[in-house]
PDB file of C-alpha atoms in Angstrom:
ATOM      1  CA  UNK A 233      37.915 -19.120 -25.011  1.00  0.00           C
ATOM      2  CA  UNK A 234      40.507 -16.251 -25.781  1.00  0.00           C
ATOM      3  CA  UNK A 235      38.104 -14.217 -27.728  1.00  0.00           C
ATOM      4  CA  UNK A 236      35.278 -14.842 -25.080  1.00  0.00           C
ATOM      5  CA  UNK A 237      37.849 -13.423 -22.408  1.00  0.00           C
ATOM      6  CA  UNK A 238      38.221 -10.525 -24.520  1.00  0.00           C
ATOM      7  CA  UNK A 239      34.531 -10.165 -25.375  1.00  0.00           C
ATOM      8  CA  UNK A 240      32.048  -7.694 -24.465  1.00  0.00           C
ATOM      9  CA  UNK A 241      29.689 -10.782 -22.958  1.00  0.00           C
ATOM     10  CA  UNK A 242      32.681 -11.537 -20.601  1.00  0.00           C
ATOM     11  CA  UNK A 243      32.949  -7.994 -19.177  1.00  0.00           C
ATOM     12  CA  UNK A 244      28.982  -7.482 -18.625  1.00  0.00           C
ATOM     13  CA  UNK A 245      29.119 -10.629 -17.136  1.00  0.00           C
ATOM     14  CA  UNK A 246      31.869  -9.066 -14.700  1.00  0.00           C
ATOM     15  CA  UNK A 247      30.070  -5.880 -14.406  1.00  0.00           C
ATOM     16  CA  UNK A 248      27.217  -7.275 -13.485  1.00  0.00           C
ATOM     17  CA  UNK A 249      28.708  -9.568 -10.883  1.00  0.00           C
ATOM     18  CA  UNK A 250      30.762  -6.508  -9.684  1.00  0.00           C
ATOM     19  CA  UNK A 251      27.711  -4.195  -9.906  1.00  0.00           C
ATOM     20  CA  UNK A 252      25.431  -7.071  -8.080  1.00  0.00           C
ATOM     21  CA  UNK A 253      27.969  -7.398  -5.450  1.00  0.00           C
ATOM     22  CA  UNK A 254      28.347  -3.699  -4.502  1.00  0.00           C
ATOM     23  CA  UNK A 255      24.700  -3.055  -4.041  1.00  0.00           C
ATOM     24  CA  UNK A 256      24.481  -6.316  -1.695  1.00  0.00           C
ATOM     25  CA  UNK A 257      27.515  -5.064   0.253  1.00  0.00           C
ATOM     26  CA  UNK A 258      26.985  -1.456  -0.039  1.00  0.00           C
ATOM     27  CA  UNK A 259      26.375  -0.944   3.606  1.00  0.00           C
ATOM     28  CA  UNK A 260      29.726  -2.214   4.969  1.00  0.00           C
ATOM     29  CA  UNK A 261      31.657  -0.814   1.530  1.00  0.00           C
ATOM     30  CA  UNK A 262      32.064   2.312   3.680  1.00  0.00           C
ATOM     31  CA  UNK A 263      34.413   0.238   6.453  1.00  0.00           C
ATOM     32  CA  UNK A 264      36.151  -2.279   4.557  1.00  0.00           C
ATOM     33  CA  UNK A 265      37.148   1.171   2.579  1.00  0.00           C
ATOM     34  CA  UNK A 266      38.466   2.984   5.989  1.00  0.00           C
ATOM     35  CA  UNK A 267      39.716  -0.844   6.792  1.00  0.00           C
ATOM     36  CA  UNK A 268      41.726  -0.492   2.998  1.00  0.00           C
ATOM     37  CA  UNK A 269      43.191   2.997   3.630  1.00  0.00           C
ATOM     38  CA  UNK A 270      43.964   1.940   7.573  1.00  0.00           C
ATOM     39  CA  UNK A 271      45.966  -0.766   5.917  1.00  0.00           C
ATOM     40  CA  UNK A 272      47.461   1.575   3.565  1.00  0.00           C
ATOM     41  CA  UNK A 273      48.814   4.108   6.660  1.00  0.00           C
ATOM     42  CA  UNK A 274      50.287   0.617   8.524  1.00  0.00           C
ATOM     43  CA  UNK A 275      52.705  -0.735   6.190  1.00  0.00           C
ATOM     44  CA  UNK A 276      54.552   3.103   5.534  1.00  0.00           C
ATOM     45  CA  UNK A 277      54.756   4.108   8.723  1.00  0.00           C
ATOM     46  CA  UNK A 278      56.042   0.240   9.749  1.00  0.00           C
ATOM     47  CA  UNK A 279      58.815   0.691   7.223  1.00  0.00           C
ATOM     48  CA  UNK A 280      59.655   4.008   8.527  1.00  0.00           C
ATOM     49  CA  UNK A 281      60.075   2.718  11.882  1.00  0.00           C
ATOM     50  CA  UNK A 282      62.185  -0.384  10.804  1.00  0.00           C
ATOM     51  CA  UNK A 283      64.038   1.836   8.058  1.00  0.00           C
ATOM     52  CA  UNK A 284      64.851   4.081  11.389  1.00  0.00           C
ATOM     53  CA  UNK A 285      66.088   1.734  14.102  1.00  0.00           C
ATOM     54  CA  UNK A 286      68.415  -0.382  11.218  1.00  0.00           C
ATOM     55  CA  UNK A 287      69.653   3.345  10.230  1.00  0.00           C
ATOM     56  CA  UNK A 288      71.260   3.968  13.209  1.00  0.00           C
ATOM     57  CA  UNK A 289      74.243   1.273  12.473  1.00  0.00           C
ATOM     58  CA  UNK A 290      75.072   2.904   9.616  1.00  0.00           C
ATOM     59  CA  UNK A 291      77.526   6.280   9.667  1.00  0.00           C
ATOM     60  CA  UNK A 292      74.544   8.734   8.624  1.00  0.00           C
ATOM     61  CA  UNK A 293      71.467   8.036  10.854  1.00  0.00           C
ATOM     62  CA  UNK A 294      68.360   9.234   9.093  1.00  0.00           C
ATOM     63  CA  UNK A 295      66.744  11.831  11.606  1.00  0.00           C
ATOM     64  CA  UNK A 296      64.898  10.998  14.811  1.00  0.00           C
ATOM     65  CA  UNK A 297      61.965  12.832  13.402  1.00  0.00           C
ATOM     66  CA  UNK A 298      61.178   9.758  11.206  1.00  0.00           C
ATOM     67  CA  UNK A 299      60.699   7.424  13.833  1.00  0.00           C
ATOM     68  CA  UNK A 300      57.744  10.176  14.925  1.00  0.00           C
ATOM     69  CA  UNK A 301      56.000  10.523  11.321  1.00  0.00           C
ATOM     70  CA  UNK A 302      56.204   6.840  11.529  1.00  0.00           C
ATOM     71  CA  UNK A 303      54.324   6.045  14.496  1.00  0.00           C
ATOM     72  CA  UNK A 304      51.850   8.610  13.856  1.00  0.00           C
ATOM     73  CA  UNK A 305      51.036   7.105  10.494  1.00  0.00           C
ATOM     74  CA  UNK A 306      51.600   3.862  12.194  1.00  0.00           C
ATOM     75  CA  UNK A 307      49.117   4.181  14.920  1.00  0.00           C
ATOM     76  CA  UNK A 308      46.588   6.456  12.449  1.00  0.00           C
ATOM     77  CA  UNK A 309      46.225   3.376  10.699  1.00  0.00           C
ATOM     78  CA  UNK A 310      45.700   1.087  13.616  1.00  0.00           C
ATOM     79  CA  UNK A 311      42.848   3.307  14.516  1.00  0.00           C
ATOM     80  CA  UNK A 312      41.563   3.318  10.728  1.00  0.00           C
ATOM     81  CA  UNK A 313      41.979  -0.401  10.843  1.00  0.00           C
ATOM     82  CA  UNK A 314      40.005  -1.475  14.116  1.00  0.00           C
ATOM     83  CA  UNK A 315      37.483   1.582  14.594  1.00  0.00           C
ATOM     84  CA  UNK A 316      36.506   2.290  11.206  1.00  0.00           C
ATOM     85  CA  UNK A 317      33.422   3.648  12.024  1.00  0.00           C
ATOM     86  CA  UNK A 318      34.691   6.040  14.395  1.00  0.00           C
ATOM     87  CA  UNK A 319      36.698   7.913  10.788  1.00  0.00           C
ATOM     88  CA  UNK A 320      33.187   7.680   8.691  1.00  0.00           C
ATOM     89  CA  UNK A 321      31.501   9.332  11.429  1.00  0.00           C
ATOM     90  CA  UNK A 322      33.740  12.056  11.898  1.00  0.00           C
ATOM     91  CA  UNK A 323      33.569  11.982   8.109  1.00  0.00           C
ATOM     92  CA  UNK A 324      29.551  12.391   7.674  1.00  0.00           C
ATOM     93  CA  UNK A 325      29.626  14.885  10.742  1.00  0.00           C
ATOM     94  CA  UNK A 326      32.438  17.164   9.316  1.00  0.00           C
ATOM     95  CA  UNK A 327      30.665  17.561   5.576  1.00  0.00           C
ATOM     96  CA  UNK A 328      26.751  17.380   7.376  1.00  0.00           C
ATOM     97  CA  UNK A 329      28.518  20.410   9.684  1.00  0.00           C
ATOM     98  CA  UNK A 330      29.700  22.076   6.038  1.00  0.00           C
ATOM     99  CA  UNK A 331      26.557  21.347   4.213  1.00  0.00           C
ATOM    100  CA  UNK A 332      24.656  22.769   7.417  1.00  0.00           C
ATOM    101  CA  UNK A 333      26.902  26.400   7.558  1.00  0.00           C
ATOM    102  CA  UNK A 334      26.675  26.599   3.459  1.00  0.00           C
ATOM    103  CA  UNK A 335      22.639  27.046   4.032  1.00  0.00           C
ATOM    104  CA  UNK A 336      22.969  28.892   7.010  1.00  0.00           C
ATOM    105  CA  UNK A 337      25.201  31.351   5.245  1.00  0.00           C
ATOM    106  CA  UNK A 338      23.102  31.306   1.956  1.00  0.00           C
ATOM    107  CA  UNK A 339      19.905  32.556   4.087  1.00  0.00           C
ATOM    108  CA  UNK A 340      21.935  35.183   5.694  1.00  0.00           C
ATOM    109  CA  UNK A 341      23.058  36.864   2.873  1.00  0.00           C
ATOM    110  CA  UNK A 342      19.912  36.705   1.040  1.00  0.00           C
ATOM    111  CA  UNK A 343      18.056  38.232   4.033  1.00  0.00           C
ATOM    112  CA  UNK A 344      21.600  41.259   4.188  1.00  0.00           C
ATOM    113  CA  UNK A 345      20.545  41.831   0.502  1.00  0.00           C
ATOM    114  CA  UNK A 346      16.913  42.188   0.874  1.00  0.00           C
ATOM    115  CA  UNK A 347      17.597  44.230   3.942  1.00  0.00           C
ATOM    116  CA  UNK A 348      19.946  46.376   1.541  1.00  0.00           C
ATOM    117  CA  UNK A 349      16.942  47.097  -0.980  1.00  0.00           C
ATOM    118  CA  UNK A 350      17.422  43.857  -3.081  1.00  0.00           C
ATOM    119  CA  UNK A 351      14.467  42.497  -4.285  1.00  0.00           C
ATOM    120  CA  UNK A 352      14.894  38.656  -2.882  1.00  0.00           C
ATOM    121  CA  UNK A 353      11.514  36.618  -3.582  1.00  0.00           C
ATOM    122  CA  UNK A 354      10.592  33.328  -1.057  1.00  0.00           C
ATOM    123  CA  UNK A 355      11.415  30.360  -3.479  1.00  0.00           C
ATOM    124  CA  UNK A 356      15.414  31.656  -3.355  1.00  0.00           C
ATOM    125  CA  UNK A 357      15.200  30.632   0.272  1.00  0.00           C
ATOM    126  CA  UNK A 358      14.108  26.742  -0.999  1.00  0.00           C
ATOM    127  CA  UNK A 359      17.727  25.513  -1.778  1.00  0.00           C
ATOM    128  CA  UNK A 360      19.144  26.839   0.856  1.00  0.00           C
ATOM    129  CA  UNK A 361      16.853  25.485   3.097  1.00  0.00           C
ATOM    130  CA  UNK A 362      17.087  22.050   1.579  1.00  0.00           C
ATOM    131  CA  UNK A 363      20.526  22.418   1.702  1.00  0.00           C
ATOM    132  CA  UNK A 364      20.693  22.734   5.503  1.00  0.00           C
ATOM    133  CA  UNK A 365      17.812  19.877   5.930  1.00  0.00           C
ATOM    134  CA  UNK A 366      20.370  17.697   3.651  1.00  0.00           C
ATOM    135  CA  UNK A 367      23.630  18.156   6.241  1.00  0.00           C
ATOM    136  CA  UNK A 368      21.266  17.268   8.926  1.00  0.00           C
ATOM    137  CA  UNK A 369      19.643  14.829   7.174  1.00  0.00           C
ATOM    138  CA  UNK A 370      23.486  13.649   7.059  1.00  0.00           C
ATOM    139  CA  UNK A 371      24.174  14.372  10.498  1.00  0.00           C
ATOM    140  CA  UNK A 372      21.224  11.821  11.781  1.00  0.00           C
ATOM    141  CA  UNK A 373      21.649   9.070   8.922  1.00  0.00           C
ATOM    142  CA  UNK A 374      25.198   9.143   8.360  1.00  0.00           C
ATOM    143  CA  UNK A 375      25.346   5.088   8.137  1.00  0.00           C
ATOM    144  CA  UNK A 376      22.905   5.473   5.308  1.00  0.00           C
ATOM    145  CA  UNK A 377      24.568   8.167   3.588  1.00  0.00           C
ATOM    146  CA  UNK A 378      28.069   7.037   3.353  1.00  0.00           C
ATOM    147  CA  UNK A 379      27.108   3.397   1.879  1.00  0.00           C
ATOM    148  CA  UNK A 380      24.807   5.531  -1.275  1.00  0.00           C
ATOM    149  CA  UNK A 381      28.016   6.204  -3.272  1.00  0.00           C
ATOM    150  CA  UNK A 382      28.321   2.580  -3.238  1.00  0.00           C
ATOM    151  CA  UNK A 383      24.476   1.716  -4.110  1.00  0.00           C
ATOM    152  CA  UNK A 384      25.157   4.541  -7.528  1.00  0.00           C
ATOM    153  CA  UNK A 385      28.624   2.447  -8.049  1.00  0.00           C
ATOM    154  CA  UNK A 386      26.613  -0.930  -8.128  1.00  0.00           C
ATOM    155  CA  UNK A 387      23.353   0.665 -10.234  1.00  0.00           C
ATOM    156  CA  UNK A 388      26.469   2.212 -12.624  1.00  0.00           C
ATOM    157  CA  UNK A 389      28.050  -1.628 -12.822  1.00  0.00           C
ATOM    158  CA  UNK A 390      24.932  -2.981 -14.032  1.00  0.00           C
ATOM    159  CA  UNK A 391      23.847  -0.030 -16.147  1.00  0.00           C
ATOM    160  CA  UNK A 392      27.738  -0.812 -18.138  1.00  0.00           C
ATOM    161  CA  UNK A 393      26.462  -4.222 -18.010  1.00  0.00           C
ATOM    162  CA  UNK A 394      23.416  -3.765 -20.179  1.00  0.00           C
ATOM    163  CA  UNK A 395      25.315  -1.359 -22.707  1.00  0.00           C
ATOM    164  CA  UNK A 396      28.111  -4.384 -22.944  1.00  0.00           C
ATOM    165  CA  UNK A 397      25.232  -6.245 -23.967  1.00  0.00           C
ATOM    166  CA  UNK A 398      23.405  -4.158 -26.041  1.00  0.00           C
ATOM    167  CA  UNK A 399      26.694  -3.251 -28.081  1.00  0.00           C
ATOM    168  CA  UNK A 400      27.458  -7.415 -28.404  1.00  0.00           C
ATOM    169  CA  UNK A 401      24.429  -7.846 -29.670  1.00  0.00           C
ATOM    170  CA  UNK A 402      23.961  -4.929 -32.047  1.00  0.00           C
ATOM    171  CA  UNK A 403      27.370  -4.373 -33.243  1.00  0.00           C
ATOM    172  CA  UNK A 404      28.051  -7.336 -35.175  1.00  0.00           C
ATOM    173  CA  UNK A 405      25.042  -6.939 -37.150  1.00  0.00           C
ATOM    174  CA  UNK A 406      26.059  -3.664 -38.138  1.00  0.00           C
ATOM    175  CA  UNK A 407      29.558  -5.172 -39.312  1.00  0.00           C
ATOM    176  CA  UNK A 408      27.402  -7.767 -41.319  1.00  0.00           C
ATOM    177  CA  UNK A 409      25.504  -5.331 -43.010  1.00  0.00           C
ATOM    178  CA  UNK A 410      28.845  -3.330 -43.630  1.00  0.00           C
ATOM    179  CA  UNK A 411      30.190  -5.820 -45.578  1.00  0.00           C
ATOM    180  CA  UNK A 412      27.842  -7.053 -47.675  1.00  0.00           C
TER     181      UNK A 412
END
């Protein structure tokens, strides 16, 4: 059972589960990972607070400005917690809004150079054009577009998954022929 534990079969059989389970769940990854990091702000800025308040009987209080970094991290993470979606939104909309002036500027300065004399041909205005229909593509399907990491994490899983395979399979028949 040990060497099964340690075997390649047992960890494509838990990259595939992992892998299988991503792409099922990949469109509420996105909150229960703002939900994770909400979490993650609520238990510092809780022992801030505490660490604070039971500072004050001793001789050397820590500073009142703790109590304040506290409860901002504090309620940050209350927010992260129970409005997720509000933080992926703002998310999507702040890199669809980057995406979106990245284009904007690209076009710009190829139509200063071609104003300058530069010889700037039509198909150098494709990417940048695609690069502003991507940030609003983002901007409109944000939902969508924040759970595809997780749908490439899941496909990745299952691609290890095969390989694990593959190598169980293959590999000890090359250590046969090896030694004899």
């Amino acid at each position: 059972m040990k060497n099964f534990l340690q075997g390649r079969f047992f960890r494509a059989v838990c990259a595939l589960a992992l892998g299988v389970l991503i792409i099922i769940y990949s469109d509420v990854m996105p909150t229960w990972l703002v939900q994770a990091v909400g979490v993650g702000f609520l238990f510092p800025g809780l022992y801030a607070i505490v660490s604070y308040f039971l500072s004050k009987r001793d001789a050397a209080p820590l500073p009142p400005l703790l109590v304040y970094t506290g409860l901002g991290t504090l309620l940050l993470g209350l927010v992260m917690f129970l409005h997720p979606d509000l933080f992926i939104r703002l998310i999507m909309n702040i890199v669809a809004v980057m995406m979106m002036l990245g284009g904007t500027m690209q076009i710009y300065a190829l139509s200063v150079a071609r104003k300058r004399g530069a010889v700037v041909k039509f198909p150098l205005y494709i990417l940048p054009f695609l690069i502003f229909c991507a940030g609003l593509f983002v901007l409109i399907y944000y939902r969508e577009v924040a759970s595809l990491p997780f749908i490439l994490l899941g496909i990745a899983c299952m691609l290890y998954a095969l390989q694990e395979c593959w190598l169980a399979l293959s590999l000890p028949k090359a250590d046969k022929a090896l030694t004899h």
